[in-house]
PDB file of C-alpha atoms and ligand atoms in Angstrom:
ATOM      1  CA  MET A   1     104.308  93.270 111.136  1.00  0.00           C
ATOM      2  CA  ALA A   2     102.597  95.955 109.035  1.00  0.00           C
ATOM      3  CA  MET A   3     105.554  98.308 109.549  1.00  0.00           C
ATOM      4  CA  ALA A   4     107.892  95.557 108.392  1.00  0.00           C
ATOM      5  CA  MET A   5     105.860  94.399 105.395  1.00  0.00           C
ATOM      6  CA  ILE A   6     103.513  97.087 104.106  1.00  0.00           C
ATOM      7  CA  ASP A   7     104.215  99.999 101.768  1.00  0.00           C
ATOM      8  CA  PRO A   8     101.834 102.671 100.459  1.00  0.00           C
ATOM      9  CA  GLY A   9      99.571 101.076  97.834  1.00  0.00           C
ATOM     10  CA  ASP A  10      99.544  97.688  99.572  1.00  0.00           C
ATOM     11  CA  TYR A  11      96.274  96.334 100.913  1.00  0.00           C
ATOM     12  CA  VAL A  12      95.676  94.358 104.098  1.00  0.00           C
ATOM     13  CA  LEU A  13      92.473  92.407 104.678  1.00  0.00           C
ATOM     14  CA  VAL A  14      91.236  93.019 108.206  1.00  0.00           C
ATOM     15  CA  PRO A  15      88.251  91.611 110.082  1.00  0.00           C
ATOM     16  CA  ASP A  16      85.258  93.920 110.591  1.00  0.00           C
ATOM     17  CA  PRO A  17      84.503  93.955 113.462  1.00  0.00           C
ATOM     18  CA  GLY A  18      88.042  93.368 114.674  1.00  0.00           C
ATOM     19  CA  TYR A  19      90.637  94.385 117.227  1.00  0.00           C
ATOM     20  CA  PRO A  20      91.234  98.046 116.244  1.00  0.00           C
ATOM     21  CA  ILE A  21      95.019  97.814 116.262  1.00  0.00           C
ATOM     22  CA  TYR A  22      94.944  95.623 113.123  1.00  0.00           C
ATOM     23  CA  GLU A  23      93.580  98.535 111.141  1.00  0.00           C
ATOM     24  CA  HIS A  24      95.628 101.195 112.922  1.00  0.00           C
ATOM     25  CA  GLY A  25      98.875  99.276 112.421  1.00  0.00           C
ATOM     26  CA  VAL A  26      98.263  99.214 108.677  1.00  0.00           C
ATOM     27  CA  MET A  27      97.392 102.914 108.628  1.00  0.00           C
ATOM     28  CA  ILE A  28     100.573 103.813 110.536  1.00  0.00           C
ATOM     29  CA  ALA A  29     102.539 101.831 107.951  1.00  0.00           C
ATOM     30  CA  GLY A  30     100.868 103.846 105.154  1.00  0.00           C
ATOM     31  CA  GLY A  31      98.943 100.865 103.748  1.00  0.00           C
ATOM     32  CA  SER A  32      95.273 100.528 102.858  1.00  0.00           C
ATOM     33  CA  ILE A  33      92.788  98.260 104.553  1.00  0.00           C
ATOM     34  CA  TYR A  34      90.013  96.191 103.060  1.00  0.00           C
ATOM     35  CA  PRO A  35      87.512  95.235 105.773  1.00  0.00           C
ATOM     36  CA  MET A  36      86.192  91.664 105.677  1.00  0.00           C
ATOM     37  CA  PRO A  37      82.681  91.643 107.192  1.00  0.00           C
ATOM     38  CA  LEU A  38      82.293  89.018 109.936  1.00  0.00           C
ATOM     39  CA  LEU A  39      78.583  88.326 110.072  1.00  0.00           C
ATOM     40  CA  GLU A  40      76.612  86.137 112.414  1.00  0.00           C
ATOM     41  CA  GLU A  41      74.887  84.357 109.511  1.00  0.00           C
ATOM     42  CA  ASN A  42      78.299  83.252 108.183  1.00  0.00           C
ATOM     43  CA  GLY A  43      79.478  81.996 111.562  1.00  0.00           C
ATOM     44  CA  TYR A  44      81.565  85.189 111.794  1.00  0.00           C
ATOM     45  CA  LEU A  45      83.921  83.863 109.105  1.00  0.00           C
ATOM     46  CA  PRO A  46      84.947  86.092 106.175  1.00  0.00           C
ATOM     47  CA  LYS A  47      83.406  85.379 102.749  1.00  0.00           C
ATOM     48  CA  LEU A  48      86.660  85.174 100.833  1.00  0.00           C
ATOM     49  CA  SER A  49      84.944  84.776  97.476  1.00  0.00           C
ATOM     50  CA  GLU A  50      83.322  88.202  97.876  1.00  0.00           C
ATOM     51  CA  ILE A  51      86.590  90.137  98.043  1.00  0.00           C
ATOM     52  CA  PRO A  52      87.144  91.907  94.694  1.00  0.00           C
ATOM     53  CA  VAL A  53      89.975  90.401  92.647  1.00  0.00           C
ATOM     54  CA  GLU A  54      91.392  93.910  91.934  1.00  0.00           C
ATOM     55  CA  VAL A  55      91.868  94.298  95.697  1.00  0.00           C
ATOM     56  CA  LEU A  56      93.400  90.827  96.027  1.00  0.00           C
ATOM     57  CA  HIS A  57      96.032  91.659  93.429  1.00  0.00           C
ATOM     58  CA  LYS A  58      97.193  94.520  95.644  1.00  0.00           C
ATOM     59  CA  THR A  59      96.836  92.581  98.921  1.00  0.00           C
ATOM     60  CA  LYS A  60      99.971  91.576 100.813  1.00  0.00           C
ATOM     61  CA  MET A  61      98.561  90.505 104.147  1.00  0.00           C
ATOM     62  CA  MET A  62      95.397  89.266 105.812  1.00  0.00           C
ATOM     63  CA  ILE A  63      94.682  89.329 109.523  1.00  0.00           C
ATOM     64  CA  ILE A  64      92.364  86.861 111.232  1.00  0.00           C
ATOM     65  CA  SER A  65      91.752  85.918 114.849  1.00  0.00           C
ATOM     66  CA  TYR A  66      89.817  82.896 116.109  1.00  0.00           C
ATOM     67  CA  PRO A  67      88.735  83.169 118.831  1.00  0.00           C
ATOM     68  CA  GLY A  68      89.016  86.924 118.670  1.00  0.00           C
ATOM     69  CA  ASN A  69      88.071  90.260 120.090  1.00  0.00           C
ATOM     70  CA  PRO A  70      85.271  91.381 119.959  1.00  0.00           C
ATOM     71  CA  VAL A  71      83.942  88.432 117.930  1.00  0.00           C
ATOM     72  CA  THR A  72      84.387  85.376 120.104  1.00  0.00           C
ATOM     73  CA  ALA A  73      83.691  82.767 117.397  1.00  0.00           C
ATOM     74  CA  LEU A  74      85.919  79.781 116.729  1.00  0.00           C
ATOM     75  CA  ALA A  75      87.080  78.706 113.284  1.00  0.00           C
ATOM     76  CA  SER A  76      86.948  75.116 112.096  1.00  0.00           C
ATOM     77  CA  LYS A  77      89.953  73.326 110.641  1.00  0.00           C
ATOM     78  CA  GLU A  78      88.180  73.377 107.262  1.00  0.00           C
ATOM     79  CA  SER A  79      87.788  77.152 107.330  1.00  0.00           C
ATOM     80  CA  PHE A  80      91.483  77.546 108.124  1.00  0.00           C
ATOM     81  CA  GLU A  81      92.282  75.196 105.222  1.00  0.00           C
ATOM     82  CA  GLU A  82      90.213  77.434 102.973  1.00  0.00           C
ATOM     83  CA  VAL A  83      92.288  80.423 104.143  1.00  0.00           C
ATOM     84  CA  VAL A  84      95.514  78.558 103.324  1.00  0.00           C
ATOM     85  CA  GLU A  85      94.309  77.775  99.793  1.00  0.00           C
ATOM     86  CA  PHE A  86      93.174  81.359  99.287  1.00  0.00           C
ATOM     87  CA  ALA A  87      96.484  82.778 100.573  1.00  0.00           C
ATOM     88  CA  LYS A  88      98.454  80.495  98.260  1.00  0.00           C
ATOM     89  CA  LYS A  89      96.337  81.466  95.275  1.00  0.00           C
ATOM     90  CA  TYR A  90      96.757  85.207  95.787  1.00  0.00           C
ATOM     91  CA  ASN A  91     100.196  85.165  97.449  1.00  0.00           C
ATOM     92  CA  ILE A  92      98.988  86.707 100.699  1.00  0.00           C
ATOM     93  CA  LEU A  93     100.694  86.439 104.086  1.00  0.00           C
ATOM     94  CA  VAL A  94      98.207  85.338 106.748  1.00  0.00           C
ATOM     95  CA  ILE A  95      98.564  86.691 110.272  1.00  0.00           C
ATOM     96  CA  HIS A  96      96.629  84.693 112.811  1.00  0.00           C
ATOM     97  CA  ASP A  97      96.217  86.381 116.182  1.00  0.00           C
ATOM     98  CA  PHE A  98      95.748  83.582 118.724  1.00  0.00           C
ATOM     99  CA  ALA A  99      95.784  85.762 121.850  1.00  0.00           C
ATOM    100  CA  TYR A 100      92.848  83.844 123.371  1.00  0.00           C
ATOM    101  CA  SER A 101      94.212  80.371 122.595  1.00  0.00           C
ATOM    102  CA  GLU A 102      93.652  79.108 126.141  1.00  0.00           C
ATOM    103  CA  LEU A 103      90.320  80.761 126.952  1.00  0.00           C
ATOM    104  CA  ILE A 104      88.093  78.265 125.185  1.00  0.00           C
ATOM    105  CA  TYR A 105      84.966  76.903 126.862  1.00  0.00           C
ATOM    106  CA  ASP A 106      82.502  74.042 126.885  1.00  0.00           C
ATOM    107  CA  GLY A 107      85.121  71.565 125.635  1.00  0.00           C
ATOM    108  CA  ASN A 108      85.320  73.307 122.243  1.00  0.00           C
ATOM    109  CA  PRO A 109      88.437  72.377 120.223  1.00  0.00           C
ATOM    110  CA  GLN A 110      91.474  74.622 120.460  1.00  0.00           C
ATOM    111  CA  ILE A 111      92.679  74.973 116.870  1.00  0.00           C
ATOM    112  CA  SER A 112      95.919  76.712 116.046  1.00  0.00           C
ATOM    113  CA  PHE A 113      96.157  78.032 112.481  1.00  0.00           C
ATOM    114  CA  MET A 114      99.592  76.427 112.442  1.00  0.00           C
ATOM    115  CA  SER A 115      98.029  72.983 112.873  1.00  0.00           C
ATOM    116  CA  VAL A 116      96.585  73.177 109.359  1.00  0.00           C
ATOM    117  CA  THR A 117      98.572  71.689 106.488  1.00  0.00           C
ATOM    118  CA  GLY A 118     100.327  74.390 104.501  1.00  0.00           C
ATOM    119  CA  ALA A 119      99.776  77.152 107.086  1.00  0.00           C
ATOM    120  CA  LYS A 120     103.488  77.481 107.750  1.00  0.00           C
ATOM    121  CA  GLU A 121     104.046  78.252 104.076  1.00  0.00           C
ATOM    122  CA  VAL A 122     101.595  81.130 104.038  1.00  0.00           C
ATOM    123  CA  GLY A 123     101.350  82.520 107.528  1.00  0.00           C
ATOM    124  CA  ILE A 124     102.465  83.275 111.007  1.00  0.00           C
ATOM    125  CA  GLU A 125     100.625  83.009 114.286  1.00  0.00           C
ATOM    126  CA  PHE A 126     101.001  85.448 117.147  1.00  0.00           C
ATOM    127  CA  ASN A 127     100.312  84.712 120.753  1.00  0.00           C
ATOM    128  CA  SER A 128     100.688  86.798 123.852  1.00  0.00           C
ATOM    129  CA  LEU A 129     101.172  86.034 127.521  1.00  0.00           C
ATOM    130  CA  SER A 130      98.912  88.998 128.360  1.00  0.00           C
ATOM    131  CA  LYS A 131      95.646  87.057 128.558  1.00  0.00           C
ATOM    132  CA  THR A 132      96.590  83.465 129.325  1.00  0.00           C
ATOM    133  CA  PHE A 133      99.016  84.324 132.104  1.00  0.00           C
ATOM    134  CA  ASN A 134      97.580  87.647 133.239  1.00  0.00           C
ATOM    135  CA  MET A 135     100.708  89.434 132.030  1.00  0.00           C
ATOM    136  CA  ALA A 136      99.055  92.376 130.264  1.00  0.00           C
ATOM    137  CA  GLY A 137     101.505  95.279 130.174  1.00  0.00           C
ATOM    138  CA  CYS A 138     104.573  93.025 130.242  1.00  0.00           C
ATOM    139  CA  ARG A 139     104.742  93.191 126.419  1.00  0.00           C
ATOM    140  CA  ILE A 140     105.765  89.606 125.921  1.00  0.00           C
ATOM    141  CA  GLY A 141     104.481  87.147 123.370  1.00  0.00           C
ATOM    142  CA  TYR A 142     105.675  85.169 120.412  1.00  0.00           C
ATOM    143  CA  ALA A 143     105.210  84.568 116.711  1.00  0.00           C
ATOM    144  CA  VAL A 144     105.638  81.220 114.953  1.00  0.00           C
ATOM    145  CA  GLY A 145     105.316  80.116 111.346  1.00  0.00           C
ATOM    146  CA  ASN A 146     106.759  81.164 108.015  1.00  0.00           C
ATOM    147  CA  GLU A 147     110.527  81.507 108.326  1.00  0.00           C
ATOM    148  CA  GLU A 148     110.951  84.388 105.898  1.00  0.00           C
ATOM    149  CA  ALA A 149     108.134  86.428 107.483  1.00  0.00           C
ATOM    150  CA  LEU A 150     109.589  85.843 110.942  1.00  0.00           C
ATOM    151  CA  ARG A 151     113.034  86.895 109.744  1.00  0.00           C
ATOM    152  CA  ILE A 152     111.593  90.165 108.394  1.00  0.00           C
ATOM    153  CA  LEU A 153     109.688  90.748 111.651  1.00  0.00           C
ATOM    154  CA  ALA A 154     112.730  90.005 113.821  1.00  0.00           C
ATOM    155  CA  SER A 155     114.934  92.223 111.701  1.00  0.00           C
ATOM    156  CA  PHE A 156     112.496  95.140 111.938  1.00  0.00           C
ATOM    157  CA  LYS A 157     111.797  94.650 115.631  1.00  0.00           C
ATOM    158  CA  SER A 158     115.470  94.462 116.561  1.00  0.00           C
ATOM    159  CA  ASN A 159     115.800  98.015 115.232  1.00  0.00           C
ATOM    160  CA  ILE A 160     113.008  99.484 117.360  1.00  0.00           C
ATOM    161  CA  ASP A 161     113.443  97.599 120.627  1.00  0.00           C
ATOM    162  CA  TYR A 162     115.924  94.956 121.501  1.00  0.00           C
ATOM    163  CA  GLY A 163     114.958  92.135 123.842  1.00  0.00           C
ATOM    164  CA  VAL A 164     112.604  92.244 126.787  1.00  0.00           C
ATOM    165  CA  PHE A 165     113.509  93.206 130.357  1.00  0.00           C
ATOM    166  CA  TYR A 166     115.170  90.082 131.773  1.00  0.00           C
ATOM    167  CA  PRO A 167     112.902  89.553 134.830  1.00  0.00           C
ATOM    168  CA  ILE A 168     109.894  89.592 132.486  1.00  0.00           C
ATOM    169  CA  GLN A 169     111.547  86.963 130.297  1.00  0.00           C
ATOM    170  CA  MET A 170     112.114  84.827 133.396  1.00  0.00           C
ATOM    171  CA  ALA A 171     108.492  85.319 134.485  1.00  0.00           C
ATOM    172  CA  ALA A 172     107.383  84.216 131.014  1.00  0.00           C
ATOM    173  CA  VAL A 173     109.586  81.106 131.174  1.00  0.00           C
ATOM    174  CA  THR A 174     108.092  80.263 134.561  1.00  0.00           C
ATOM    175  CA  ALA A 175     104.574  80.792 133.217  1.00  0.00           C
ATOM    176  CA  LEU A 176     105.097  78.655 130.121  1.00  0.00           C
ATOM    177  CA  THR A 177     106.675  75.811 132.084  1.00  0.00           C
ATOM    178  CA  SER A 178     104.213  75.981 134.979  1.00  0.00           C
ATOM    179  CA  ASP A 179     101.510  73.577 136.031  1.00  0.00           C
ATOM    180  CA  TYR A 180      98.701  74.119 133.556  1.00  0.00           C
ATOM    181  CA  ASN A 181      96.110  73.183 136.201  1.00  0.00           C
ATOM    182  CA  VAL A 182      96.220  76.849 137.147  1.00  0.00           C
ATOM    183  CA  LEU A 183      95.024  77.647 133.623  1.00  0.00           C
ATOM    184  CA  ARG A 184      92.191  75.160 133.852  1.00  0.00           C
ATOM    185  CA  GLU A 185      91.025  76.897 137.028  1.00  0.00           C
ATOM    186  CA  GLN A 186      91.218  80.239 135.279  1.00  0.00           C
ATOM    187  CA  VAL A 187      89.170  79.000 132.333  1.00  0.00           C
ATOM    188  CA  LYS A 188      86.516  77.758 134.782  1.00  0.00           C
ATOM    189  CA  GLU A 189      86.427  81.164 136.422  1.00  0.00           C
ATOM    190  CA  TYR A 190      85.871  82.978 133.095  1.00  0.00           C
ATOM    191  CA  GLU A 191      83.274  80.393 132.096  1.00  0.00           C
ATOM    192  CA  LYS A 192      81.434  81.037 135.352  1.00  0.00           C
ATOM    193  CA  ARG A 193      81.557  84.791 134.770  1.00  0.00           C
ATOM    194  CA  ARG A 194      80.159  84.325 131.263  1.00  0.00           C
ATOM    195  CA  ASP A 195      77.363  82.072 132.531  1.00  0.00           C
ATOM    196  CA  VAL A 196      76.231  84.356 135.366  1.00  0.00           C
ATOM    197  CA  LEU A 197      76.258  87.428 133.162  1.00  0.00           C
ATOM    198  CA  ILE A 198      74.314  85.785 130.345  1.00  0.00           C
ATOM    199  CA  ALA A 199      71.814  84.212 132.764  1.00  0.00           C
ATOM    200  CA  GLY A 200      71.313  87.604 134.421  1.00  0.00           C
ATOM    201  CA  LEU A 201      70.699  89.342 131.094  1.00  0.00           C
ATOM    202  CA  GLU A 202      68.269  86.631 130.061  1.00  0.00           C
ATOM    203  CA  LYS A 203      66.294  87.208 133.281  1.00  0.00           C
ATOM    204  CA  GLY A 204      65.817  90.760 132.100  1.00  0.00           C
ATOM    205  CA  GLY A 205      64.521  89.504 128.756  1.00  0.00           C
ATOM    206  CA  TRP A 206      67.742  90.077 126.825  1.00  0.00           C
ATOM    207  CA  LYS A 207      68.835  86.856 125.153  1.00  0.00           C
ATOM    208  CA  VAL A 208      72.517  86.997 124.331  1.00  0.00           C
ATOM    209  CA  ALA A 209      74.610  84.359 122.539  1.00  0.00           C
ATOM    210  CA  LYS A 210      76.966  82.338 124.742  1.00  0.00           C
ATOM    211  CA  SER A 211      80.605  83.070 123.871  1.00  0.00           C
ATOM    212  CA  PRO A 212      82.427  79.852 122.986  1.00  0.00           C
ATOM    213  CA  ALA A 213      85.723  81.479 124.013  1.00  0.00           C
ATOM    214  CA  THR A 214      87.577  84.645 125.156  1.00  0.00           C
ATOM    215  CA  MET A 215      86.895  87.077 127.977  1.00  0.00           C
ATOM    216  CA  PHE A 216      84.110  88.853 126.094  1.00  0.00           C
ATOM    217  CA  VAL A 217      80.430  88.687 125.349  1.00  0.00           C
ATOM    218  CA  TRP A 218      79.451  90.020 121.913  1.00  0.00           C
ATOM    219  CA  ALA A 219      75.847  90.992 122.405  1.00  0.00           C
ATOM    220  CA  LYS A 220      73.274  92.017 119.823  1.00  0.00           C
ATOM    221  CA  ILE A 221      71.456  94.974 121.370  1.00  0.00           C
ATOM    222  CA  PRO A 222      67.680  95.301 121.611  1.00  0.00           C
ATOM    223  CA  SER A 223      66.138  97.030 118.590  1.00  0.00           C
ATOM    224  CA  GLY A 224      65.478 100.768 118.617  1.00  0.00           C
ATOM    225  CA  TRP A 225      68.993 101.823 119.615  1.00  0.00           C
ATOM    226  CA  THR A 226      72.301 102.432 117.928  1.00  0.00           C
ATOM    227  CA  SER A 227      75.277 100.835 119.667  1.00  0.00           C
ATOM    228  CA  ARG A 228      76.498 104.206 120.853  1.00  0.00           C
ATOM    229  CA  GLN A 229      73.117 105.364 122.152  1.00  0.00           C
ATOM    230  CA  PHE A 230      72.789 102.100 124.049  1.00  0.00           C
ATOM    231  CA  ALA A 231      76.316 102.179 125.517  1.00  0.00           C
ATOM    232  CA  PHE A 232      76.114 105.837 126.575  1.00  0.00           C
ATOM    233  CA  LYS A 233      72.649 105.498 128.127  1.00  0.00           C
ATOM    234  CA  LEU A 234      73.712 102.326 129.921  1.00  0.00           C
ATOM    235  CA  ILE A 235      76.674 103.983 131.580  1.00  0.00           C
ATOM    236  CA  GLU A 236      74.643 107.103 132.379  1.00  0.00           C
ATOM    237  CA  LYS A 237      71.561 105.367 133.794  1.00  0.00           C
ATOM    238  CA  ALA A 238      72.915 102.057 135.104  1.00  0.00           C
ATOM    239  CA  GLY A 239      76.604 102.765 135.681  1.00  0.00           C
ATOM    240  CA  VAL A 240      77.625  99.764 133.585  1.00  0.00           C
ATOM    241  CA  ALA A 241      80.326 100.215 130.958  1.00  0.00           C
ATOM    242  CA  VAL A 242      80.206  98.310 127.663  1.00  0.00           C
ATOM    243  CA  VAL A 243      81.958  99.113 124.394  1.00  0.00           C
ATOM    244  CA  PRO A 244      79.758 100.109 121.446  1.00  0.00           C
ATOM    245  CA  GLY A 245      80.219  97.568 118.659  1.00  0.00           C
ATOM    246  CA  ASP A 246      80.972 100.136 115.962  1.00  0.00           C
ATOM    247  CA  ALA A 247      84.226 100.964 117.793  1.00  0.00           C
ATOM    248  CA  PHE A 248      85.471  97.710 116.201  1.00  0.00           C
ATOM    249  CA  GLY A 249      84.302  98.473 112.650  1.00  0.00           C
ATOM    250  CA  THR A 250      81.105  99.362 110.818  1.00  0.00           C
ATOM    251  CA  GLN A 251      79.789  95.786 111.028  1.00  0.00           C
ATOM    252  CA  GLY A 252      79.847  96.085 114.809  1.00  0.00           C
ATOM    253  CA  GLU A 253      76.845  98.414 114.696  1.00  0.00           C
ATOM    254  CA  GLY A 254      73.929  96.837 116.535  1.00  0.00           C
ATOM    255  CA  TYR A 255      76.204  95.107 119.051  1.00  0.00           C
ATOM    256  CA  VAL A 256      78.042  95.917 122.248  1.00  0.00           C
ATOM    257  CA  ARG A 257      81.034  94.160 123.767  1.00  0.00           C
ATOM    258  CA  MET A 258      81.039  93.258 127.438  1.00  0.00           C
ATOM    259  CA  ALA A 259      84.244  92.240 129.183  1.00  0.00           C
ATOM    260  CA  LEU A 260      84.278  89.456 131.761  1.00  0.00           C
ATOM    261  CA  VAL A 261      86.907  91.205 133.834  1.00  0.00           C
ATOM    262  CA  GLN A 262      85.013  91.372 137.114  1.00  0.00           C
ATOM    263  CA  SER A 263      84.082  88.735 139.702  1.00  0.00           C
ATOM    264  CA  PRO A 264      80.908  86.661 139.198  1.00  0.00           C
ATOM    265  CA  GLU A 265      79.306  88.550 142.126  1.00  0.00           C
ATOM    266  CA  ARG A 266      79.935  91.904 140.485  1.00  0.00           C
ATOM    267  CA  LEU A 267      78.741  90.646 137.111  1.00  0.00           C
ATOM    268  CA  VAL A 268      75.488  89.472 138.729  1.00  0.00           C
ATOM    269  CA  LYS A 269      75.044  93.027 140.061  1.00  0.00           C
ATOM    270  CA  ALA A 270      75.850  94.495 136.633  1.00  0.00           C
ATOM    271  CA  ALA A 271      73.261  92.206 135.031  1.00  0.00           C
ATOM    272  CA  GLU A 272      70.660  93.363 137.574  1.00  0.00           C
ATOM    273  CA  LYS A 273      71.405  96.973 136.769  1.00  0.00           C
ATOM    274  CA  ILE A 274      71.070  96.202 133.067  1.00  0.00           C
ATOM    275  CA  GLN A 275      67.735  94.438 133.740  1.00  0.00           C
ATOM    276  CA  ASN A 276      66.418  97.555 135.500  1.00  0.00           C
ATOM    277  CA  PHE A 277      67.743  99.755 132.725  1.00  0.00           C
ATOM    278  CA  LEU A 278      65.987  97.668 130.068  1.00  0.00           C
ATOM    279  CA  GLN A 279      62.715  97.715 131.984  1.00  0.00           C
ATOM    280  CA  GLU A 280      62.821 101.491 132.405  1.00  0.00           C
ATOM    281  CA  ALA A 281      63.867 101.960 128.789  1.00  0.00           C
ATOM    282  CA  ALA A 282      60.888  99.851 127.683  1.00  0.00           C
ATOM    283  CA  VAL A 283      58.547 102.086 129.729  1.00  0.00           C
ATOM    284  CA  VAL A 284      60.035 105.210 128.164  1.00  0.00           C
ATOM    285  CA  THR A 285      59.748 103.723 124.673  1.00  0.00           C
ATOM    286  CA  LYS A 286      56.079 102.848 125.280  1.00  0.00           C
ATOM    287  CA  GLU A 287      55.285 106.333 126.591  1.00  0.00           C
TER     288      GLU A 287
HETATM  289  C1  PLP B   1      92.662  89.977 119.886  1.00  0.00           C
HETATM  290  C2  PLP B   1      93.775  90.612 120.653  1.00  0.00           C
HETATM  291  N1  PLP B   1      95.020  90.525 120.185  1.00  0.00           N
HETATM  292  C3  PLP B   1      96.055  91.074 120.846  1.00  0.00           C
HETATM  293  C4  PLP B   1      95.856  91.773 122.014  1.00  0.00           C
HETATM  294  C5  PLP B   1      97.023  92.460 122.660  1.00  0.00           C
HETATM  295  O1  PLP B   1      97.835  91.675 123.380  1.00  0.00           O
HETATM  296  P1  PLP B   1      99.187  92.289 123.965  1.00  0.00           P
HETATM  297  O2  PLP B   1      98.899  92.686 125.368  1.00  0.00           O
HETATM  298  O3  PLP B   1     100.158  91.179 123.862  1.00  0.00           O
HETATM  299  O4  PLP B   1      99.555  93.468 123.124  1.00  0.00           O
HETATM  300  C6  PLP B   1      94.579  91.903 122.536  1.00  0.00           C
HETATM  301  C7  PLP B   1      94.360  92.678 123.769  1.00  0.00           C
HETATM  302  O5  PLP B   1      93.316  93.169 124.062  1.00  0.00           O
HETATM  303  C8  PLP B   1      93.517  91.310 121.846  1.00  0.00           C
HETATM  304  O6  PLP B   1      92.260  91.410 122.310  1.00  0.00           O
END
C-alpha cells in the first residue's frame, strides 16, 4: 500500500511499538514515518491530539492494528470512531491491519474497523489467512474498504505479481467456507497457552498482563534490565527465546514479546526455566 500511495515527502503515522513492516514498507517507498507512541497508560491507543499539525498536513496514511503485534490490546468502537473523525479532518487514509481478527479471548468483542460508521470513506482493512487458518507462507489475504484505495492497490499489485497459485486459492476458499468450530477450538488452545505461560511466570514472581487477544504476550520486564540485556541473557542462561521490545520501536523498550507458538506443556517448561533464571538473576543482583 505504501508503494502504491506514498511519495518522498509524504508522512505515514505508524504505531510504536508496531509490526516492523509498517515502518519498513514506508521507508522502501521513500516516505517518512511519524511514530505514534502506544502506551499502557493510554490503553495502548495513540494520542491523536498530540501529533503536530505540521506533520498532519504532510500525512497521507496512518496504520493501526487492534489487536496487534506486539501490542495485543483491543480498540473500542468509540476509539475507532475517533480515528474516522481524525482521518476525515486531515484527509488521511487509514489502514487497519486485522490479522488477529479471530484470536480474541475471554469473550472480548471482535471489532472490525469497517464496522464503524464512515470507516469505508476513510480507510481499508487488511486481513490474512496466515494466522487464523495457519496458512503462513501461503501469501493470501484480503483488503476491504474504500473503493478508490483498493483500486490503487489492485492496480499496483497487478504489476508486481498477478494472482495467487490456484491450489492456494482453493485452500483459502475451503478455509473461509469451513466449519468455524475448528477456529473455536484453536482459540481455546491459544487461550490455554497464554494462561499456562502467565501462571508459570507469576509463580516465579513475574506478574505479566493477560493478553486479551493474539498469539503474543507483551510483558513488562523486571526493573534493572534493558529489553536487549534481558532477552540475550534469557536465551543464554535459560534457553528461552523472546523478542526484545525495542525491536518494534523505541516505545517497546522495557518490554519483551513472547510468542504462544508452542504446546502448553512446552510453555510450562519455558516458564519454569524463566522462573529459575529470575531467581538466579536476583541472587546475582543482590551480590
Ligand atoms: C500484525 C501483523 N500483520 C500482518 C502479518 C503478516 O501476515 P502475512 O503472513 O499475511 O504477511 C503479521 C505476521 O506476523 C502480523 O503480526
